[in-house]
Amino acid sequence: YAEPYTGDFQILVEGKPWLLSGATGFFSGGKWFTGYTGTVQLINFNTSSGTDNNGKYNVQTFTWLSTNNVTYETIIQNYLDAPVIIFTHSFIDGLSNLSTPINQLSTSFPSFSNLIVPLYYL
């Protein structure tokens, strides 16, 4: 389940919350851009559905705009008949100036916060 206004999501296992989303964003020019820091704004939200070789699925697409004018999408595709979720993070016009401190990511999606219930799945 994903919240259409914030992009926050939960992963459920057997109907129980397992994982909650963490901060989604990117690092550019020495700064993190996320909704939590107020440097990214949701500008569009769409839902769709389809079928492929893996079965039926639902898709939620979030389009974001940062204060440094970077547009990107985060997409959550979950299959209805299989325990499969595909996360996609794409930058519409690319992204530059990604130098980060040692051992840090330049983008974060999906990211997860604390486990809700230790269901021991991965």
mmCIF file with all atom_site columns, C-alpha atoms in Angstrom:
data_model
loop_
_atom_site.group_PDB
_atom_site.id
_atom_site.type_symbol
_atom_site.label_atom_id
_atom_site.label_alt_id
_atom_site.label_comp_id
_atom_site.label_asym_id
_atom_site.label_entity_id
_atom_site.label_seq_id
_atom_site.pdbx_PDB_ins_code
_atom_site.Cartn_x
_atom_site.Cartn_y
_atom_site.Cartn_z
_atom_site.occupancy
_atom_site.B_iso_or_equiv
_atom_site.pdbx_formal_charge
_atom_site.auth_seq_id
_atom_site.auth_comp_id
_atom_site.auth_asym_id
_atom_site.auth_atom_id
_atom_site.pdbx_PDB_model_num
ATOM 1   C CA . TYR A 1 1   ? 0.000  0.000   0.000   1.00 0.00 ? 1   TYR A CA 1
ATOM 2   C CA . ALA A 1 2   ? 1.316  3.473   -0.900  1.00 0.00 ? 2   ALA A CA 1
ATOM 3   C CA . GLU A 1 3   ? 0.012  6.828   0.277   1.00 0.00 ? 3   GLU A CA 1
ATOM 4   C CA . PRO A 1 4   ? -0.805 8.893   -2.834  1.00 0.00 ? 4   PRO A CA 1
ATOM 5   C CA . TYR A 1 5   ? 0.019  12.251  -1.236  1.00 0.00 ? 5   TYR A CA 1
ATOM 6   C CA . THR A 1 6   ? 3.418  11.448  0.269   1.00 0.00 ? 6   THR A CA 1
ATOM 7   C CA . GLY A 1 7   ? 4.662  8.319   -1.484  1.00 0.00 ? 7   GLY A CA 1
ATOM 8   C CA . ASP A 1 8   ? 5.075  6.589   1.876   1.00 0.00 ? 8   ASP A CA 1
ATOM 9   C CA . PHE A 1 9   ? 4.376  2.870   1.632   1.00 0.00 ? 9   PHE A CA 1
ATOM 10  C CA . GLN A 1 10  ? 3.998  -0.290  3.672   1.00 0.00 ? 10  GLN A CA 1
ATOM 11  C CA . ILE A 1 11  ? 4.802  -3.838  2.700   1.00 0.00 ? 11  ILE A CA 1
ATOM 12  C CA . LEU A 1 12  ? 2.330  -6.314  4.125   1.00 0.00 ? 12  LEU A CA 1
ATOM 13  C CA . VAL A 1 13  ? 2.927  -10.019 4.678   1.00 0.00 ? 13  VAL A CA 1
ATOM 14  C CA . GLU A 1 14  ? -0.178 -12.113 5.225   1.00 0.00 ? 14  GLU A CA 1
ATOM 15  C CA . GLY A 1 15  ? -2.088 -8.868  5.773   1.00 0.00 ? 15  GLY A CA 1
ATOM 16  C CA . LYS A 1 16  ? 0.274  -7.642  8.512   1.00 0.00 ? 16  LYS A CA 1
ATOM 17  C CA . PRO A 1 17  ? 2.589  -4.615  8.179   1.00 0.00 ? 17  PRO A CA 1
ATOM 18  C CA . TRP A 1 18  ? 6.179  -5.768  7.741   1.00 0.00 ? 18  TRP A CA 1
ATOM 19  C CA . LEU A 1 19  ? 8.212  -2.828  6.408   1.00 0.00 ? 19  LEU A CA 1
ATOM 20  C CA . LEU A 1 20  ? 7.583  0.923   6.280   1.00 0.00 ? 20  LEU A CA 1
ATOM 21  C CA . SER A 1 21  ? 9.126  3.243   3.751   1.00 0.00 ? 21  SER A CA 1
ATOM 22  C CA . GLY A 1 22  ? 12.022 5.474   4.634   1.00 0.00 ? 22  GLY A CA 1
ATOM 23  C CA . ALA A 1 23  ? 13.152 8.688   2.982   1.00 0.00 ? 23  ALA A CA 1
ATOM 24  C CA . THR A 1 24  ? 13.044 8.723   -0.812  1.00 0.00 ? 24  THR A CA 1
ATOM 25  C CA . GLY A 1 25  ? 15.325 11.150  -2.548  1.00 0.00 ? 25  GLY A CA 1
ATOM 26  C CA . PHE A 1 26  ? 18.754 11.874  -3.969  1.00 0.00 ? 26  PHE A CA 1
ATOM 27  C CA . PHE A 1 27  ? 22.066 13.510  -3.085  1.00 0.00 ? 27  PHE A CA 1
ATOM 28  C CA . SER A 1 28  ? 23.334 16.241  -5.387  1.00 0.00 ? 28  SER A CA 1
ATOM 29  C CA . GLY A 1 29  ? 25.607 19.222  -4.904  1.00 0.00 ? 29  GLY A CA 1
ATOM 30  C CA . GLY A 1 30  ? 26.432 18.202  -1.353  1.00 0.00 ? 30  GLY A CA 1
ATOM 31  C CA . LYS A 1 31  ? 22.793 18.111  -0.222  1.00 0.00 ? 31  LYS A CA 1
ATOM 32  C CA . TRP A 1 32  ? 20.020 15.529  0.256   1.00 0.00 ? 32  TRP A CA 1
ATOM 33  C CA . PHE A 1 33  ? 16.736 16.289  -1.518  1.00 0.00 ? 33  PHE A CA 1
ATOM 34  C CA . THR A 1 34  ? 13.759 14.504  0.086   1.00 0.00 ? 34  THR A CA 1
ATOM 35  C CA . GLY A 1 35  ? 10.167 15.156  1.011   1.00 0.00 ? 35  GLY A CA 1
ATOM 36  C CA . TYR A 1 36  ? 11.211 14.978  4.665   1.00 0.00 ? 36  TYR A CA 1
ATOM 37  C CA . THR A 1 37  ? 13.563 17.952  4.227   1.00 0.00 ? 37  THR A CA 1
ATOM 38  C CA . GLY A 1 38  ? 11.003 19.953  2.248   1.00 0.00 ? 38  GLY A CA 1
ATOM 39  C CA . THR A 1 39  ? 13.244 20.003  -0.828  1.00 0.00 ? 39  THR A CA 1
ATOM 40  C CA . VAL A 1 40  ? 11.056 17.690  -2.924  1.00 0.00 ? 40  VAL A CA 1
ATOM 41  C CA . GLN A 1 41  ? 7.380  18.064  -3.788  1.00 0.00 ? 41  GLN A CA 1
ATOM 42  C CA . LEU A 1 42  ? 4.981  15.495  -5.232  1.00 0.00 ? 42  LEU A CA 1
ATOM 43  C CA . ILE A 1 43  ? 3.640  16.939  -8.498  1.00 0.00 ? 43  ILE A CA 1
ATOM 44  C CA . ASN A 1 44  ? 1.740  13.979  -9.953  1.00 0.00 ? 44  ASN A CA 1
ATOM 45  C CA . PHE A 1 45  ? 0.325  10.598  -8.924  1.00 0.00 ? 45  PHE A CA 1
ATOM 46  C CA . ASN A 1 46  ? -1.103 7.934   -11.251 1.00 0.00 ? 46  ASN A CA 1
ATOM 47  C CA . THR A 1 47  ? -2.359 4.390   -10.905 1.00 0.00 ? 47  THR A CA 1
ATOM 48  C CA . SER A 1 48  ? -2.616 1.743   -13.578 1.00 0.00 ? 48  SER A CA 1
ATOM 49  C CA . SER A 1 49  ? -2.842 -2.008  -13.922 1.00 0.00 ? 49  SER A CA 1
ATOM 50  C CA . GLY A 1 50  ? -1.775 -4.621  -16.393 1.00 0.00 ? 50  GLY A CA 1
ATOM 51  C CA . THR A 1 51  ? -0.727 -8.160  -17.047 1.00 0.00 ? 51  THR A CA 1
ATOM 52  C CA . ASP A 1 52  ? 2.609  -9.581  -18.111 1.00 0.00 ? 52  ASP A CA 1
ATOM 53  C CA . ASN A 1 53  ? 4.272  -13.020 -18.079 1.00 0.00 ? 53  ASN A CA 1
ATOM 54  C CA . ASN A 1 54  ? 4.335  -12.897 -14.269 1.00 0.00 ? 54  ASN A CA 1
ATOM 55  C CA . GLY A 1 55  ? 0.607  -12.189 -13.903 1.00 0.00 ? 55  GLY A CA 1
ATOM 56  C CA . LYS A 1 56  ? -1.682 -9.303  -13.064 1.00 0.00 ? 56  LYS A CA 1
ATOM 57  C CA . TYR A 1 57  ? -0.246 -6.240  -11.349 1.00 0.00 ? 57  TYR A CA 1
ATOM 58  C CA . ASN A 1 58  ? -1.094 -2.753  -10.065 1.00 0.00 ? 58  ASN A CA 1
ATOM 59  C CA . VAL A 1 59  ? 1.236  0.212   -10.522 1.00 0.00 ? 59  VAL A CA 1
ATOM 60  C CA . GLN A 1 60  ? 1.496  3.450   -8.551  1.00 0.00 ? 60  GLN A CA 1
ATOM 61  C CA . THR A 1 61  ? 3.621  6.157   -10.170 1.00 0.00 ? 61  THR A CA 1
ATOM 62  C CA . PHE A 1 62  ? 4.771  9.205   -8.213  1.00 0.00 ? 62  PHE A CA 1
ATOM 63  C CA . THR A 1 63  ? 6.350  12.170  -10.013 1.00 0.00 ? 63  THR A CA 1
ATOM 64  C CA . TRP A 1 64  ? 8.479  14.508  -7.914  1.00 0.00 ? 64  TRP A CA 1
ATOM 65  C CA . LEU A 1 65  ? 10.098 17.917  -8.423  1.00 0.00 ? 65  LEU A CA 1
ATOM 66  C CA . SER A 1 66  ? 13.012 19.081  -6.284  1.00 0.00 ? 66  SER A CA 1
ATOM 67  C CA . THR A 1 67  ? 13.943 22.621  -5.346  1.00 0.00 ? 67  THR A CA 1
ATOM 68  C CA . ASN A 1 68  ? 16.936 22.318  -7.708  1.00 0.00 ? 68  ASN A CA 1
ATOM 69  C CA . ASN A 1 69  ? 14.509 21.537  -10.601 1.00 0.00 ? 69  ASN A CA 1
ATOM 70  C CA . VAL A 1 70  ? 15.157 17.805  -10.894 1.00 0.00 ? 70  VAL A CA 1
ATOM 71  C CA . THR A 1 71  ? 12.101 15.777  -11.924 1.00 0.00 ? 71  THR A CA 1
ATOM 72  C CA . TYR A 1 72  ? 12.061 12.087  -11.057 1.00 0.00 ? 72  TYR A CA 1
ATOM 73  C CA . GLU A 1 73  ? 9.629  9.195   -10.712 1.00 0.00 ? 73  GLU A CA 1
ATOM 74  C CA . THR A 1 74  ? 9.248  6.468   -8.154  1.00 0.00 ? 74  THR A CA 1
ATOM 75  C CA . ILE A 1 75  ? 7.153  3.504   -9.231  1.00 0.00 ? 75  ILE A CA 1
ATOM 76  C CA . ILE A 1 76  ? 5.743  0.662   -7.154  1.00 0.00 ? 76  ILE A CA 1
ATOM 77  C CA . GLN A 1 77  ? 4.480  -2.335  -9.126  1.00 0.00 ? 77  GLN A CA 1
ATOM 78  C CA . ASN A 1 78  ? 2.915  -5.101  -7.087  1.00 0.00 ? 78  ASN A CA 1
ATOM 79  C CA . TYR A 1 79  ? 1.682  -8.418  -8.435  1.00 0.00 ? 79  TYR A CA 1
ATOM 80  C CA . LEU A 1 80  ? -1.741 -9.590  -7.337  1.00 0.00 ? 80  LEU A CA 1
ATOM 81  C CA . ASP A 1 81  ? -1.179 -13.337 -7.521  1.00 0.00 ? 81  ASP A CA 1
ATOM 82  C CA . ALA A 1 82  ? 2.457  -13.538 -6.424  1.00 0.00 ? 82  ALA A CA 1
ATOM 83  C CA . PRO A 1 83  ? 4.455  -12.087 -3.517  1.00 0.00 ? 83  PRO A CA 1
ATOM 84  C CA . VAL A 1 84  ? 6.433  -9.793  -5.819  1.00 0.00 ? 84  VAL A CA 1
ATOM 85  C CA . ILE A 1 85  ? 6.988  -6.024  -5.729  1.00 0.00 ? 85  ILE A CA 1
ATOM 86  C CA . ILE A 1 86  ? 9.116  -4.135  -8.247  1.00 0.00 ? 86  ILE A CA 1
ATOM 87  C CA . PHE A 1 87  ? 10.465 -0.709  -7.272  1.00 0.00 ? 87  PHE A CA 1
ATOM 88  C CA . THR A 1 88  ? 11.701 1.653   -9.994  1.00 0.00 ? 88  THR A CA 1
ATOM 89  C CA . HIS A 1 89  ? 13.420 5.020   -9.520  1.00 0.00 ? 89  HIS A CA 1
ATOM 90  C CA . SER A 1 90  ? 14.108 7.070   -12.650 1.00 0.00 ? 90  SER A CA 1
ATOM 91  C CA . PHE A 1 91  ? 15.304 10.592  -13.342 1.00 0.00 ? 91  PHE A CA 1
ATOM 92  C CA . ILE A 1 92  ? 13.389 12.124  -16.246 1.00 0.00 ? 92  ILE A CA 1
ATOM 93  C CA . ASP A 1 93  ? 16.199 14.434  -17.431 1.00 0.00 ? 93  ASP A CA 1
ATOM 94  C CA . GLY A 1 94  ? 19.107 12.648  -15.773 1.00 0.00 ? 94  GLY A CA 1
ATOM 95  C CA . LEU A 1 95  ? 20.987 13.704  -12.664 1.00 0.00 ? 95  LEU A CA 1
ATOM 96  C CA . SER A 1 96  ? 24.410 15.283  -12.195 1.00 0.00 ? 96  SER A CA 1
ATOM 97  C CA . ASN A 1 97  ? 26.770 16.395  -9.444  1.00 0.00 ? 97  ASN A CA 1
ATOM 98  C CA . LEU A 1 98  ? 26.335 13.152  -7.494  1.00 0.00 ? 98  LEU A CA 1
ATOM 99  C CA . SER A 1 99  ? 29.601 13.067  -5.578  1.00 0.00 ? 99  SER A CA 1
ATOM 100 C CA . THR A 1 100 ? 28.873 11.754  -2.080  1.00 0.00 ? 100 THR A CA 1
ATOM 101 C CA . PRO A 1 101 ? 30.937 11.201  1.048   1.00 0.00 ? 101 PRO A CA 1
ATOM 102 C CA . ILE A 1 102 ? 32.539 7.763   1.301   1.00 0.00 ? 102 ILE A CA 1
ATOM 103 C CA . ASN A 1 103 ? 30.127 4.823   1.599   1.00 0.00 ? 103 ASN A CA 1
ATOM 104 C CA . GLN A 1 104 ? 26.943 6.793   0.970   1.00 0.00 ? 104 GLN A CA 1
ATOM 105 C CA . LEU A 1 105 ? 24.281 6.300   -1.659  1.00 0.00 ? 105 LEU A CA 1
ATOM 106 C CA . SER A 1 106 ? 23.454 8.984   -4.206  1.00 0.00 ? 106 SER A CA 1
ATOM 107 C CA . THR A 1 107 ? 19.783 7.963   -4.462  1.00 0.00 ? 107 THR A CA 1
ATOM 108 C CA . SER A 1 108 ? 17.361 6.206   -2.146  1.00 0.00 ? 108 SER A CA 1
ATOM 109 C CA . PHE A 1 109 ? 14.371 4.252   -3.378  1.00 0.00 ? 109 PHE A CA 1
ATOM 110 C CA . PRO A 1 110 ? 13.149 2.054   -2.053  1.00 0.00 ? 110 PRO A CA 1
ATOM 111 C CA . SER A 1 111 ? 14.346 2.747   1.429   1.00 0.00 ? 111 SER A CA 1
ATOM 112 C CA . PHE A 1 112 ? 12.942 1.183   4.538   1.00 0.00 ? 112 PHE A CA 1
ATOM 113 C CA . SER A 1 113 ? 12.549 2.289   8.124   1.00 0.00 ? 113 SER A CA 1
ATOM 114 C CA . ASN A 1 114 ? 12.115 -0.024  11.094  1.00 0.00 ? 114 ASN A CA 1
ATOM 115 C CA . LEU A 1 115 ? 10.540 -3.436  10.884  1.00 0.00 ? 115 LEU A CA 1
ATOM 116 C CA . ILE A 1 116 ? 7.023  -3.377  12.214  1.00 0.00 ? 116 ILE A CA 1
ATOM 117 C CA . VAL A 1 117 ? 6.709  -7.079  12.939  1.00 0.00 ? 117 VAL A CA 1
ATOM 118 C CA . PRO A 1 118 ? 9.663  -9.482  12.755  1.00 0.00 ? 118 PRO A CA 1
ATOM 119 C CA . LEU A 1 119 ? 8.129  -11.866 10.213  1.00 0.00 ? 119 LEU A CA 1
ATOM 120 C CA . TYR A 1 120 ? 11.542 -13.149 9.080   1.00 0.00 ? 120 TYR A CA 1
ATOM 121 C CA . TYR A 1 121 ? 10.940 -12.894 5.338   1.00 0.00 ? 121 TYR A CA 1
ATOM 122 C CA . LEU A 1 122 ? 13.224 -11.469 2.722   1.00 0.00 ? 122 LEU A CA 1
#
